[in-house]
Structures are given as C-alpha cells and as structure tokens.
XYZ file of C-alpha atoms in Angstrom:
659
model
C 0.147 0.092 -0.171
C 1.449 3.333 -0.937
C 0.005 5.295 2.182
C 2.559 3.978 4.752
C 5.332 4.137 2.370
C 5.334 7.614 0.804
C 5.763 11.036 2.276
C 3.823 13.970 0.556
C 5.083 14.769 -2.962
C 4.468 16.847 -6.000
C 6.055 15.009 -9.264
C 5.378 15.606 -12.820
C 7.354 17.543 -15.569
C 4.502 19.744 -17.037
C 1.205 21.397 -16.119
C -1.772 22.342 -17.913
C -2.341 26.185 -18.188
C -5.915 27.698 -18.401
C -7.975 27.563 -21.623
C -8.711 31.095 -21.690
C -4.913 31.707 -22.531
C -4.905 29.633 -25.525
C -6.684 30.941 -28.868
C -6.964 28.539 -31.706
C -6.728 29.914 -35.109
C -6.549 28.501 -38.569
C -8.040 25.020 -39.336
C -8.102 24.301 -35.560
C -10.392 26.998 -34.935
C -12.513 26.382 -37.931
C -13.240 22.945 -36.940
C -14.016 23.818 -33.386
C -16.628 26.399 -34.712
C -17.980 23.712 -37.013
C -18.475 21.638 -33.903
C -20.126 24.406 -32.050
C -22.443 25.472 -34.486
C -23.118 21.906 -36.306
C -23.055 19.483 -33.373
C -22.600 20.578 -29.749
C -25.216 23.223 -29.612
C -27.873 21.443 -31.699
C -27.721 18.208 -29.574
C -29.676 20.142 -26.693
C -32.694 20.555 -29.131
C -32.782 17.199 -30.625
C -32.199 14.356 -28.486
C -32.269 12.913 -25.211
C -30.333 12.883 -22.792
C -28.831 16.213 -24.071
C -32.154 17.868 -24.166
C -32.384 17.736 -20.331
C -28.958 18.108 -19.363
C -29.360 16.320 -15.903
C -26.626 18.051 -14.035
C -28.221 20.646 -11.655
C -31.623 19.994 -13.307
C -34.365 17.401 -12.997
C -32.749 13.904 -12.352
C -32.695 11.176 -15.033
C -34.832 8.227 -13.692
C -35.237 4.614 -14.769
C -37.896 2.125 -13.936
C -37.181 -1.625 -13.698
C -39.242 -4.298 -12.205
C -41.318 -1.983 -10.676
C -38.316 0.035 -9.052
C -37.667 3.684 -10.055
C -34.162 4.754 -9.449
C -31.766 7.468 -10.757
C -29.583 5.895 -13.488
C -26.069 6.908 -14.002
C -25.882 6.100 -17.789
C -27.316 9.572 -19.166
C -25.178 11.500 -16.324
C -21.934 9.958 -18.124
C -23.166 10.891 -21.549
C -24.141 14.488 -20.596
C -21.006 14.859 -18.521
C -18.946 14.200 -21.710
C -21.003 16.837 -23.514
C -20.790 19.383 -20.838
C -16.799 18.988 -20.466
C -16.535 19.275 -24.290
C -18.727 22.249 -24.477
C -16.816 24.189 -21.492
C -13.547 23.588 -23.099
C -14.863 24.719 -26.405
C -16.383 27.928 -25.023
C -13.209 28.827 -23.133
C -11.046 28.340 -25.976
C -13.299 30.354 -28.397
C -13.813 32.807 -25.748
C -17.587 32.090 -26.755
C -19.775 33.747 -23.736
C -22.944 31.588 -25.019
C -21.136 28.430 -24.575
C -19.562 29.363 -21.300
C -23.122 30.378 -20.021
C -24.609 27.085 -20.937
C -22.050 25.239 -19.010
C -21.864 27.603 -16.072
C -25.755 27.073 -15.679
C -25.175 23.348 -15.213
C -22.196 23.816 -12.944
C -23.568 26.391 -10.804
C -27.056 24.702 -10.504
C -25.319 21.273 -9.537
C -23.368 23.538 -6.709
C -26.837 24.969 -5.789
C -28.725 21.354 -5.622
C -25.671 19.841 -3.679
C -26.823 17.959 -0.504
C -26.482 19.845 2.880
C -23.133 18.093 3.351
C -22.074 19.353 -0.021
C -22.187 16.064 -2.102
C -22.887 17.071 -5.551
C -25.715 15.183 -6.931
C -26.949 12.867 -8.312
C -27.029 10.187 -5.558
C -26.998 7.137 -7.589
C -28.241 3.549 -6.387
C -25.989 1.418 -4.305
C -25.672 -1.264 -6.916
C -24.899 1.023 -9.669
C -21.774 3.160 -10.815
C -22.244 5.840 -8.161
C -19.400 8.192 -8.856
C -18.255 7.260 -12.419
C -20.238 10.033 -13.974
C -18.974 12.749 -11.599
C -15.205 11.870 -12.445
C -16.299 13.036 -15.986
C -18.422 15.895 -15.055
C -15.791 17.082 -12.593
C -13.420 17.661 -15.598
C -15.528 20.353 -16.812
C -15.657 22.146 -13.293
C -11.889 21.895 -13.112
C -11.606 23.546 -16.573
C -13.949 26.088 -15.527
C -12.021 27.101 -12.350
C -8.523 27.157 -14.132
C -10.254 29.592 -16.667
C -12.312 31.784 -14.187
C -10.654 31.334 -10.674
C -13.865 31.319 -9.185
C -13.564 29.969 -5.745
C -17.298 28.808 -5.556
C -16.075 26.097 -7.915
C -12.976 24.964 -6.023
C -14.983 25.181 -2.687
C -17.787 23.004 -4.160
C -15.245 20.336 -5.227
C -13.456 20.267 -2.018
C -16.771 20.168 0.165
C -17.875 17.192 -2.024
C -14.603 14.999 -1.596
C -14.267 15.893 2.216
C -17.821 14.620 2.809
C -18.365 11.906 0.403
C -18.023 8.358 2.055
C -18.874 6.410 -0.952
C -16.127 3.572 -1.707
C -14.610 4.405 -5.139
C -14.497 0.834 -6.746
C -14.173 0.001 -10.583
C -14.440 3.117 -12.682
C -15.705 5.045 -9.800
C -11.836 5.286 -8.827
C -11.514 7.687 -11.684
C -12.689 10.348 -9.325
C -8.803 9.966 -8.153
C -8.054 12.731 -11.033
C -10.173 15.343 -9.291
C -8.781 14.360 -5.627
C -5.145 14.844 -6.973
C -6.090 18.131 -8.600
C -7.665 19.345 -5.257
C -4.376 18.444 -3.522
C -2.289 20.168 -6.336
C -4.608 23.387 -6.014
C -4.925 23.820 -2.320
C -1.996 21.920 -0.734
C -4.318 20.450 1.972
C -3.141 16.939 2.932
C -6.270 15.673 3.405
C -6.634 15.124 -0.248
C -3.312 13.521 -0.386
C -4.375 10.987 2.104
C -7.893 10.880 0.474
C -6.297 9.835 -2.813
C -4.181 7.057 -1.006
C -7.115 5.823 0.941
C -9.201 5.494 -2.230
C -6.261 3.328 -3.848
C -6.162 1.218 -0.764
C -10.107 0.569 -0.713
C -9.979 -0.112 -4.375
C -7.384 -2.877 -4.209
C -8.817 -4.416 -1.197
C -12.265 -4.731 -2.211
C -11.865 -5.255 -6.199
C -11.988 -8.860 -7.065
C -8.809 -9.946 -9.211
C -10.697 -10.423 -12.401
C -12.145 -6.988 -12.088
C -8.881 -5.159 -11.044
C -8.125 -3.371 -14.105
C -5.000 -1.610 -12.583
C -3.768 -5.028 -11.640
C -4.234 -6.273 -15.346
C -1.810 -3.419 -16.433
C 1.008 -5.035 -14.714
C 0.876 -8.312 -16.404
C 2.368 -9.473 -19.544
C -0.962 -11.282 -20.839
C -3.365 -9.872 -22.988
C -6.915 -9.233 -21.593
C -10.136 -9.035 -23.021
C -11.249 -5.793 -20.983
C -13.908 -3.189 -21.613
C -11.771 -0.514 -23.614
C -13.219 2.831 -22.161
C -12.448 1.252 -18.554
C -9.113 0.261 -19.706
C -8.333 3.706 -21.240
C -9.933 5.631 -18.366
C -8.033 3.689 -15.693
C -4.879 3.690 -17.349
C -4.171 7.244 -16.319
C -4.618 6.234 -12.341
C -1.114 4.869 -11.805
C 0.280 7.969 -13.653
C -1.524 10.112 -11.227
C -0.570 8.102 -8.311
C 3.134 8.585 -9.589
C 2.529 12.394 -9.839
C 1.372 12.424 -6.210
C 3.728 9.994 -4.562
C 6.872 9.731 -6.549
C 6.512 5.934 -6.675
C 7.910 4.999 -9.960
C 6.566 1.410 -9.744
C 3.086 2.954 -10.592
C 4.838 4.728 -13.870
C 6.095 1.389 -14.752
C 2.694 -0.106 -14.436
C 1.141 2.471 -16.797
C 4.013 1.906 -19.358
C 3.217 -1.662 -19.199
C -0.438 -0.999 -19.820
C 0.520 1.106 -22.964
C 3.043 -1.632 -24.079
C -0.122 -4.063 -23.935
C -1.960 -1.863 -26.202
C 0.634 -1.508 -28.692
C 1.369 -5.306 -28.555
C -2.121 -6.679 -28.893
C -4.576 -4.036 -30.142
C -3.104 -0.984 -31.814
C -4.353 0.068 -35.136
C -2.366 2.025 -37.797
C -4.400 5.323 -37.409
C -3.117 5.603 -33.859
C -5.772 4.284 -31.306
C -6.468 0.600 -30.206
C -9.248 -1.278 -31.502
C -12.395 -1.915 -29.410
C -15.501 -3.556 -30.265
C -16.726 -2.741 -26.843
C -13.647 -4.767 -25.493
C -10.213 -4.184 -26.583
C -9.862 -6.297 -29.887
C -7.688 -7.155 -32.680
C -5.317 -5.404 -35.133
C -7.034 -6.300 -38.399
C -8.222 -3.718 -41.251
C -11.864 -4.225 -40.292
C -11.394 -3.830 -36.620
C -12.829 -0.823 -35.198
C -12.377 1.584 -32.382
C -15.038 3.533 -30.576
C -15.021 7.443 -30.856
C -14.936 7.450 -27.063
C -11.773 5.469 -26.879
C -10.005 8.017 -29.392
C -10.704 10.878 -26.731
C -10.056 8.734 -23.875
C -6.737 7.588 -25.085
C -5.742 11.161 -26.123
C -6.647 12.173 -22.554
C -4.674 9.370 -20.866
C -1.676 10.319 -23.111
C -1.777 13.983 -21.988
C -1.443 12.783 -18.366
C 1.757 10.735 -19.053
C 3.348 13.542 -21.176
C 2.800 15.929 -18.152
C 4.175 13.444 -15.729
C 7.266 12.424 -17.791
C 8.032 15.350 -20.154
C 8.612 12.791 -22.621
C 8.057 13.568 -26.466
C 6.625 9.936 -27.501
C 3.346 10.647 -25.809
C 2.558 13.985 -27.399
C 3.402 12.217 -30.747
C 0.757 9.674 -29.790
C -1.876 12.601 -29.246
C -1.327 14.110 -32.559
C -1.304 10.612 -34.430
C -4.523 9.597 -32.751
C -6.133 13.097 -33.576
C -4.877 13.720 -37.105
C -5.952 10.025 -38.318
C -8.483 8.028 -36.262
C -9.968 11.252 -34.546
C -10.543 13.303 -37.819
C -11.608 10.282 -39.732
C -14.400 9.557 -37.367
C -16.318 12.706 -38.094
C -17.823 14.327 -41.372
C -15.594 17.308 -42.365
C -17.874 19.880 -41.489
C -18.524 17.969 -38.080
C -22.253 17.725 -38.066
C -22.024 13.925 -37.781
C -19.850 11.148 -36.196
C -19.345 7.403 -36.001
C -19.717 5.496 -33.046
C -17.382 3.112 -34.418
C -14.722 3.749 -37.276
C -12.100 1.405 -38.867
C -8.925 1.746 -41.103
C -10.897 0.430 -44.047
C -14.535 1.475 -44.605
C -15.824 1.879 -47.945
C -19.510 1.953 -47.118
C -21.144 3.595 -44.453
C -24.918 3.281 -44.018
C -27.618 2.384 -41.271
C -26.578 -1.327 -41.680
C -23.082 -1.600 -42.806
C -21.293 -1.954 -39.528
C -19.301 -5.139 -39.409
C -19.785 -4.803 -35.500
C -22.779 -7.130 -34.743
C -24.497 -4.590 -32.368
C -27.363 -2.008 -32.613
C -28.672 -3.374 -35.966
C -25.390 -2.980 -37.615
C -25.732 0.892 -37.465
C -22.506 1.890 -35.226
C -20.383 2.789 -38.301
C -23.138 5.194 -39.868
C -22.238 8.955 -39.862
C -25.000 10.103 -37.453
C -25.495 13.225 -35.375
C -26.741 10.736 -32.383
C -25.765 7.111 -31.771
C -27.127 4.721 -29.053
C -25.910 4.676 -26.509
C -25.042 8.181 -26.356
C -21.619 7.967 -24.884
C -19.599 8.710 -28.193
C -22.139 11.308 -29.036
C -21.236 12.980 -25.681
C -17.502 12.416 -25.732
C -16.758 13.368 -29.324
C -17.325 17.116 -28.241
C -14.216 16.912 -25.860
C -11.783 15.612 -28.996
C -10.796 18.808 -30.558
C -10.778 20.766 -27.128
C -8.699 18.140 -25.594
C -6.186 18.627 -28.382
C -6.143 22.428 -28.536
C -6.138 22.769 -24.758
C -2.855 20.462 -24.730
C -1.083 22.629 -27.389
C 0.790 24.802 -24.655
C 1.768 23.569 -21.091
C 3.809 25.175 -18.162
C 6.973 23.539 -17.612
C 9.616 23.994 -14.561
C 11.213 27.356 -13.859
C 8.594 29.474 -15.425
C 9.056 27.776 -18.914
C 6.477 27.682 -21.478
C 6.067 24.289 -23.535
C 5.023 23.874 -27.201
C 3.772 20.332 -26.692
C 1.348 20.074 -29.714
C 1.452 21.851 -33.104
C -1.553 23.858 -34.529
C -2.365 27.463 -35.541
C -3.123 29.744 -32.755
C -1.727 31.848 -29.919
C -0.709 31.826 -26.241
C -0.603 34.469 -23.453
C 2.318 34.116 -21.035
C 3.128 35.880 -17.950
C 6.428 36.387 -16.631
C 6.480 38.491 -13.434
C 4.473 41.558 -14.477
C 5.479 40.960 -18.331
C 3.121 39.344 -20.883
C 4.038 37.963 -23.989
C 1.880 36.559 -26.645
C 3.262 33.900 -28.983
C 1.427 32.871 -32.130
C 2.010 29.797 -34.329
C 1.562 30.365 -37.589
C 1.554 27.058 -39.785
C -1.125 24.706 -41.355
C 0.814 21.761 -39.554
C 0.684 18.742 -39.979
C 0.019 19.591 -43.745
C 3.145 21.816 -43.751
C 6.700 20.963 -42.720
C 7.592 24.559 -41.438
C 5.904 26.037 -38.136
C 6.649 29.726 -37.318
C 6.333 30.993 -33.881
C 6.252 34.761 -33.811
C 6.119 36.930 -30.628
C 3.324 39.428 -31.445
C 3.037 41.395 -28.072
C 5.538 42.008 -24.972
C 9.017 41.084 -23.903
C 10.268 38.659 -21.229
C 12.875 36.377 -20.340
C 11.793 32.779 -19.920
C 12.631 29.023 -21.362
C 10.680 28.174 -24.309
C 10.520 24.133 -24.869
C 9.642 23.015 -28.526
C 8.675 19.450 -29.085
C 10.775 17.796 -31.798
C 8.675 14.699 -32.875
C 10.550 11.104 -32.796
C 9.697 10.797 -36.667
C 11.363 14.146 -37.454
C 15.056 12.977 -37.974
C 16.458 16.283 -39.679
C 14.809 18.914 -37.724
C 16.313 22.474 -37.789
C 15.301 25.602 -35.753
C 15.867 29.225 -36.862
C 15.696 32.281 -34.655
C 15.461 35.447 -36.521
C 16.872 34.035 -39.614
C 19.894 32.307 -37.742
C 20.176 28.400 -38.193
C 20.481 26.110 -35.318
C 21.669 22.757 -36.595
C 21.754 19.109 -34.916
C 18.383 19.345 -33.396
C 17.635 16.125 -31.986
C 14.705 14.330 -32.551
C 12.276 12.664 -29.878
C 13.071 15.464 -27.289
C 11.997 18.972 -26.193
C 14.417 21.669 -27.342
C 14.680 24.475 -24.977
C 15.482 28.202 -26.001
C 16.284 30.368 -23.273
C 16.493 34.029 -24.198
C 14.649 37.144 -23.618
C 11.792 37.064 -26.353
C 10.483 40.387 -27.731
C 7.894 41.541 -30.018
C 8.838 40.496 -33.655
C 11.054 37.622 -32.861
C 10.486 34.640 -35.290
C 11.228 31.069 -34.452
C 11.013 28.802 -37.455
C 10.966 25.066 -36.958
C 11.443 22.770 -39.861
C 9.972 19.095 -39.180
C 10.709 17.282 -42.521
C 8.606 14.365 -43.089
C 9.454 11.166 -45.048
C 7.016 8.852 -46.953
C 7.309 5.434 -46.109
C 5.760 1.890 -46.831
C 5.253 -0.075 -43.552
C 4.186 -3.532 -43.190
C 1.657 -3.661 -40.592
C 0.814 -7.318 -40.415
C 1.271 -10.369 -42.574
C -1.396 -9.130 -44.719
C -1.469 -5.457 -44.717
C 0.711 -2.539 -45.944
C 0.515 1.125 -44.850
C 1.838 4.227 -45.955
C 3.062 7.008 -43.606
C 4.188 10.424 -43.537
C 5.402 11.747 -40.342
C 2.122 11.789 -37.893
C -0.163 11.107 -40.749
C -1.458 7.860 -42.120
C -2.371 8.227 -45.824
C -5.355 6.585 -47.279
C -7.193 5.904 -50.669
C -10.060 8.219 -50.482
C -13.393 6.539 -51.706
C -15.775 8.931 -53.346
C -19.450 8.434 -52.435
C -23.104 8.751 -53.312
C -24.317 10.488 -50.170
C -27.840 10.600 -49.175
C -29.159 12.468 -46.210
C -31.272 10.570 -43.721
C -33.599 12.097 -41.043
C -33.699 9.744 -38.253
C -36.529 9.881 -35.633
C -35.526 11.554 -32.353
C -37.243 12.600 -29.306
C -38.059 16.017 -30.929
C -40.688 15.561 -33.728
C -39.857 19.073 -35.325
C -35.959 18.395 -35.215
C -35.091 14.652 -36.179
C -31.459 13.703 -35.850
C -29.243 13.775 -38.993
C -27.582 10.906 -40.636
C -25.931 10.067 -43.897
C -25.539 6.855 -46.084
C -22.550 6.747 -48.105
C -22.302 4.271 -50.855
C -18.897 4.012 -52.859
C -18.904 5.349 -56.525
C -15.076 5.251 -56.937
C -12.554 2.216 -57.228
C -11.307 1.166 -53.958
C -10.048 -2.403 -54.480
C -6.485 -1.816 -55.172
C -3.486 -4.057 -54.143
C -0.104 -2.126 -53.538
C 2.364 -3.267 -55.884
C 5.115 -3.275 -53.267
C 7.055 -5.224 -50.800
C 7.592 -2.573 -48.375
C 11.420 -2.845 -48.768
C 11.687 -0.462 -51.760
C 11.043 2.984 -50.558
C 11.655 4.669 -53.936
C 8.279 3.440 -55.155
C 6.542 6.467 -53.314
C 6.266 10.100 -54.788
C 4.993 12.749 -52.577
C 3.022 15.691 -54.450
C 2.393 18.872 -52.934
C 0.157 21.866 -54.044
C -0.426 25.219 -52.900
C -3.032 25.212 -49.877
C -5.621 27.664 -51.080
C -7.928 27.356 -47.912
C -5.400 27.788 -44.960
C -8.398 27.675 -42.599
C -9.288 24.169 -43.075
C -7.188 22.064 -45.632
C -8.782 18.723 -44.150
C -11.902 20.004 -45.883
C -10.368 20.429 -49.287
C -11.705 18.450 -52.022
C -8.363 18.279 -53.814
C -6.001 17.550 -51.086
C -2.678 19.691 -50.820
C -0.608 16.706 -50.069
C -0.794 13.344 -51.839
C 1.423 10.288 -52.064
C 1.268 8.443 -55.341
C 2.093 4.760 -55.115
C 1.818 1.716 -57.476
C -1.037 -0.465 -57.379
C -3.170 -3.237 -59.105
C -6.864 -2.935 -59.292
C -8.352 -6.310 -58.207
C -11.785 -7.076 -59.436
C -12.307 -9.903 -57.190
C -12.137 -7.835 -54.071
C -15.715 -6.675 -53.896
C -18.320 -5.395 -51.258
C -19.907 -8.291 -49.359
C -23.452 -8.535 -47.972
C -24.608 -9.367 -44.392
C -28.070 -10.194 -43.201
C -29.195 -7.806 -40.783
C -32.332 -7.648 -38.335
C -33.340 -3.901 -38.574
C -35.028 -2.319 -35.374
C -38.569 -2.841 -36.956
C -37.728 -6.701 -37.059
C -37.195 -6.931 -40.768
C -34.389 -9.043 -42.216
C -32.197 -7.367 -45.146
C -29.044 -7.899 -46.655
C -26.785 -4.972 -46.222
C -23.386 -4.022 -48.085
C -20.499 -4.076 -45.734
C -16.655 -3.335 -46.508
C -15.010 -6.878 -47.236
C -11.698 -8.284 -45.121
C -8.334 -8.072 -47.076
C -7.860 -10.502 -49.654
C -5.888 -13.468 -48.341
C -2.100 -13.146 -48.407
C -1.559 -16.449 -49.986
C -3.577 -15.641 -53.098
C -1.763 -12.284 -53.922
C 0.576 -14.191 -56.590
C -2.449 -15.465 -58.509
C -4.367 -12.471 -58.287
C -1.662 -9.929 -59.279
C 0.258 -11.763 -62.077
C -2.034 -10.968 -64.858
C -3.096 -7.349 -63.485
C -1.486 -4.072 -64.889
C 0.134 -1.903 -62.617
C -1.218 1.801 -62.249
C -0.734 4.788 -60.171
C -3.242 5.808 -57.348
C -3.348 9.012 -55.281
C -3.286 8.594 -51.082
C -4.405 11.336 -49.003
C -4.143 11.990 -45.329
C -6.710 9.626 -43.505
C -8.163 12.551 -41.556
C -9.504 14.107 -44.633
C -11.429 11.099 -45.685
C -14.892 9.770 -44.683
C -14.693 6.409 -46.658
C -11.139 4.950 -47.244
C -8.858 2.078 -47.629
C -5.674 2.809 -45.381
C -4.619 -1.058 -44.845
C -3.947 -2.461 -48.172
C -3.227 -6.097 -49.528
C 0.218 -6.271 -51.201
C 2.376 -8.033 -53.567
C 5.455 -6.924 -55.584
C 5.467 -8.677 -59.001
C 7.534 -6.225 -60.784
C 8.224 -2.578 -60.585
C 6.071 -0.201 -62.258
C 7.835 1.679 -64.890
C 9.570 4.836 -63.339
C 8.564 6.970 -66.157
C 4.773 6.192 -65.519
C 5.275 7.186 -61.726
C 7.031 10.356 -62.657
C 4.431 11.407 -65.157
C 1.698 11.084 -62.685
C 3.378 13.571 -60.365
C 3.825 16.235 -62.722
C-alpha cells in the first residue's frame, strides 16, 4: 500500500495552463466553430439525454421491475458533453457556450446535499460516482479559466464529505482529488487519494482489478473505455507519490495496447472490449478521446515526447477520420478500412449494424457526448507550463498563447498549417520577457532544424524537447522545420500502410451520399444521418513489398484554404504509389435484423484478400498509379492494403503521374 510508504510529494514535469490563455486559429479554430455550430449546440434541441442536461436539473430516472431509481448512464453521457462544451467555450472565448456550461455547474453546486455532495445520488448497486469523474473535469477547467472559488470550494466540500467507496470506474475520481491536492496543498486530499487506492485494491476482485491487469504481460479482454480511463490512474498516483513502480505499471499498460490492439491510425481497436489489429477492426470514438486524454497525463508526468506524438497521431487520423468534415455527424465506431457507411453497414454485430454510420446521435449516447471533447482536448494541450517558468509547445497547430513572467506578458503565435506543412513559425506578437521556451521535436523528425530570426541552429535532436532560453521580444520569429518522410510499413502479414510523419495516408473513396432524417425525441428536429455508398474504385493491391521505398512520390500543391485544409476536395498533399486493381475484391453482404424486425441484406466492407492468393491475383493485372491522401481528410477510405510486388512499375509512369 502506498500510504505507509510515501511522504507528501508533487511530481510531474509539465502542467496544464488555463484554456482562456489559448486561442486556436486557422484550421483548428475552423473545426471548433463547426463543432459548436453543427454539433455541440444542436444536440440540446434534438435528442435525449442532451435536451434535459441532467446536471443541476431534474434527475434522470429509470424504472425496472417496478423500481424507479436514478440512472447513471445519461449522467455519464451528458458529463462528456458538458466537458467538451466548456472547453470549447473557453478556447473560442464564446460567452454563450460558457453560459450554458456555467448554468449546469452552478446548478449542480446549488442543488448539492447539505453536506455538499454534488448530485446525483446514484443507487448502491450502480456506478455511483463514475459520472462525477467525467463531469468534474468540466468544473476543473472552469476553475482554471475563471478562478471562481465557488467551483473550487464546491469540489472540496464534495470530497471531504463523500464516503462512497470508489470501486471500478468510480476510482477515476482520483483525478479530481489529486487536482485538489495540487491546487490547495491540503494534506487531506493526499490522504484521501491514497485511501481511495487502498479501498480499490482491497475490495476489487482480481478479475475486475483493471490496474492489476496493467502489470501483467498477458493479453486481457477488458472493456476498452474502462481500460483507457483507468490507465491514467497509476500515472496520477506517480505524480502524487513519486512511486516509479506506478509509472512502470502504466507504461506496461501502454505496451500491451501496442502489442495486442493498436491500429495504424493511432488508436487501439475496440468492439466494446479491446480487440484485434486487422483492417476491419474498429475503435469507438469514446476510446479515441480517452486515449488522447490519458496520453496527456503521462506526457505531463514524464515530459517525454512520445506521448505528444501519440496524441497527434490519434487526432489527425482516427479522430478526424471519425467525423464528417463539417463536423455535423460522427461514427460510434470507425475502422482503417471502410468503403461503405450506411445504417446497416457496420461489421460490429450490435445495434442493428448501425454503429459505423455517420450520424448526429448514436445509441448509446456516450460517443455522441465524448466526441465533443476531442478537439478541445487537443487544442488545450498544445501549450503547457514547465519548470522554472518555462512555456512548453507540446502539440502543433495554428493559434496563440499568452504567457506571464512576473509583471510582463508576452503573446506567442503559431503560424502554420501543420501537419500539412513541414515548417512552423512561432512569432512573438506582443510584449517582452525572459523565459525558457521548450519546443517539441517529434520522434519521426530526423532532420529537424530551428532558426531564430533567420539564424540557423543545426543538430536539433528528434524525440526530445529543445529549450530556447532568451529574452523574447515582439517581432522575434522562431522557425521550426520538421521534414516528413513517406514510407511503406508492413503492419501485419496481410497489410501494408503508408506513413508520412504523424499522418497515415489512405485511398479516398468517393461516395453517393444521401441525407437520412432519423426519428428523435423532438418531432420538429429529427437527428441527422448520412448513407454513403462508394462510387469510385477502392479495390487496389499495393504493388510493393515494403522494402523499396523509392516507389512513393509525394506531391504537394499550394494550400488555397488555410482555414481548414482537411476539408479541401483536392488535397494539398498526395502520395502516389503503384497499385493493381483487383476486380475479385468486392463488397460483401450481411444479413441484418432492423429495429422493425425486418431481415435485410446490407453491403459492408470486405476483409483483405488472403495473403497467399496475392501471387495468383496480381500476376495478370496491369500496374497503375493511385493517389493517397491524409486519413483524417477522408470519410470512406482504404488505409490497410493487400500487397504483392510482382514487378516494378515503370519509373517514367510514376514520374508522369507527379507532374
């Protein structure tokens, strides 16, 4: 047990800064605005549980077997939504969004019990405190941005008087308790955190002890959201106590994701439980966001570049690939290969095969709530605070930050279309101050160069933070060049992928898209959905063996829409590769029972062609050149390809395609 071994401690390398100091710009601001206007705000008018909100309002009730009780599920779903809404509101400096979230927060504070327990009071056999762990993230973000002591005091009272044992996912409330110790210095919260840990370990059966599973070398079949959410808890215990064994436990948990479950778009597979690594394996949108969130915890705890690299890969590929480009719908589950997305095309046998459809609302509503956190989590982790007053550029993307050193304020602005561009410019647009500025150099950037006011600095190591310590003044320009290299990577015995820095590239599949109005709780406002059927060729075998990296050609064009290159019809970066069209690789059809009880045949994405058949399939096919684009810019796509190198495509053919 930690409590008897470790004295008070505060560990960790980086800390969050308040969201109102960060101002997204360019494509990042564009997507956040789309999220606000097309998704976050409309949810409260079209669908339960978002119409009611729950927190600080009338309770969510459920009746079973003649018993009526307060139900945890809609509280979890709306807690995700409020956290995303709050963060989006602070980042965009949007008073309307802030007012909506403040109404819920202060309503929750006002309706707390006489002892200060923030409602709801959930039933004893249910997840009584898990929704609070999610909801309190919004309250923590609110305090950081407003410094309103009402919020801080409310969280203090809640945890000083809450005696519910934190078992299972309830233990995720450790996140808030550790934050309270950091903010108040009150030793009560230090002891509270360790007591929660002791109770969890003593009262959780071995098969349910997820933290115990992190330590093993075995592959476990564990609910993926539970795995991702609880993986941050050993990291938090390390930052509290300095016990490196806890950090090792978390590292091993990440290693198991990599070894057994990771997909090439940067997130582990999950069909509810953790799954396999094939082209048709999916990941829930909840897990995309939760993985990014947990990576942000270990990034701050260790200061290691790897975790920021992982966050970027997850967002740019799996994350942006799970939403329509104007962010009006999302998928509950998405996959590396998906060439048809309709109401019954999902290859996950649940909920009438609708989980891979692009919809405004999915059942259950957890991913619908959680996807609101995805872009705000990324934007809010771009700038962090380091030791000795340093400012840390952890993630790249256009926008600015305000940094205070003593009585001096400086504003730094990133001007880039990263990750589309190799060059990032950071300009001091206001003020003057002396402080360390730490710049992340990704692991994939082997030839990075930093220039300050035109003076080149060579030998910038990859996979580390590069520190500039100087007096920064208005007009200073720091240019960071992070060259990307396109390369084939064999993902499995059956599949080849194409990587380019943090970006996975995919063959975009054009679709015939039809709008679907799906009945909702509001007759006046049905929820939005799309049926996407392929109209372009997608059935290609890459004509490579993965060893000859000369068979890729990167073609760049001017980015005409700097606001949001992800939405451009003609992508500014394309990678040309040799391929063979395989007529025998076709859509397959599955029998589905609809919600109305009808039996239908629905088209779905086929598995990869068997590896052993490649010799017979490819020998009589003529090679051609296909164009791949960033995964995150696609809705239908193939990113994991069958492959077989029979002969090289004529160099002049590939060259001609790039002109």
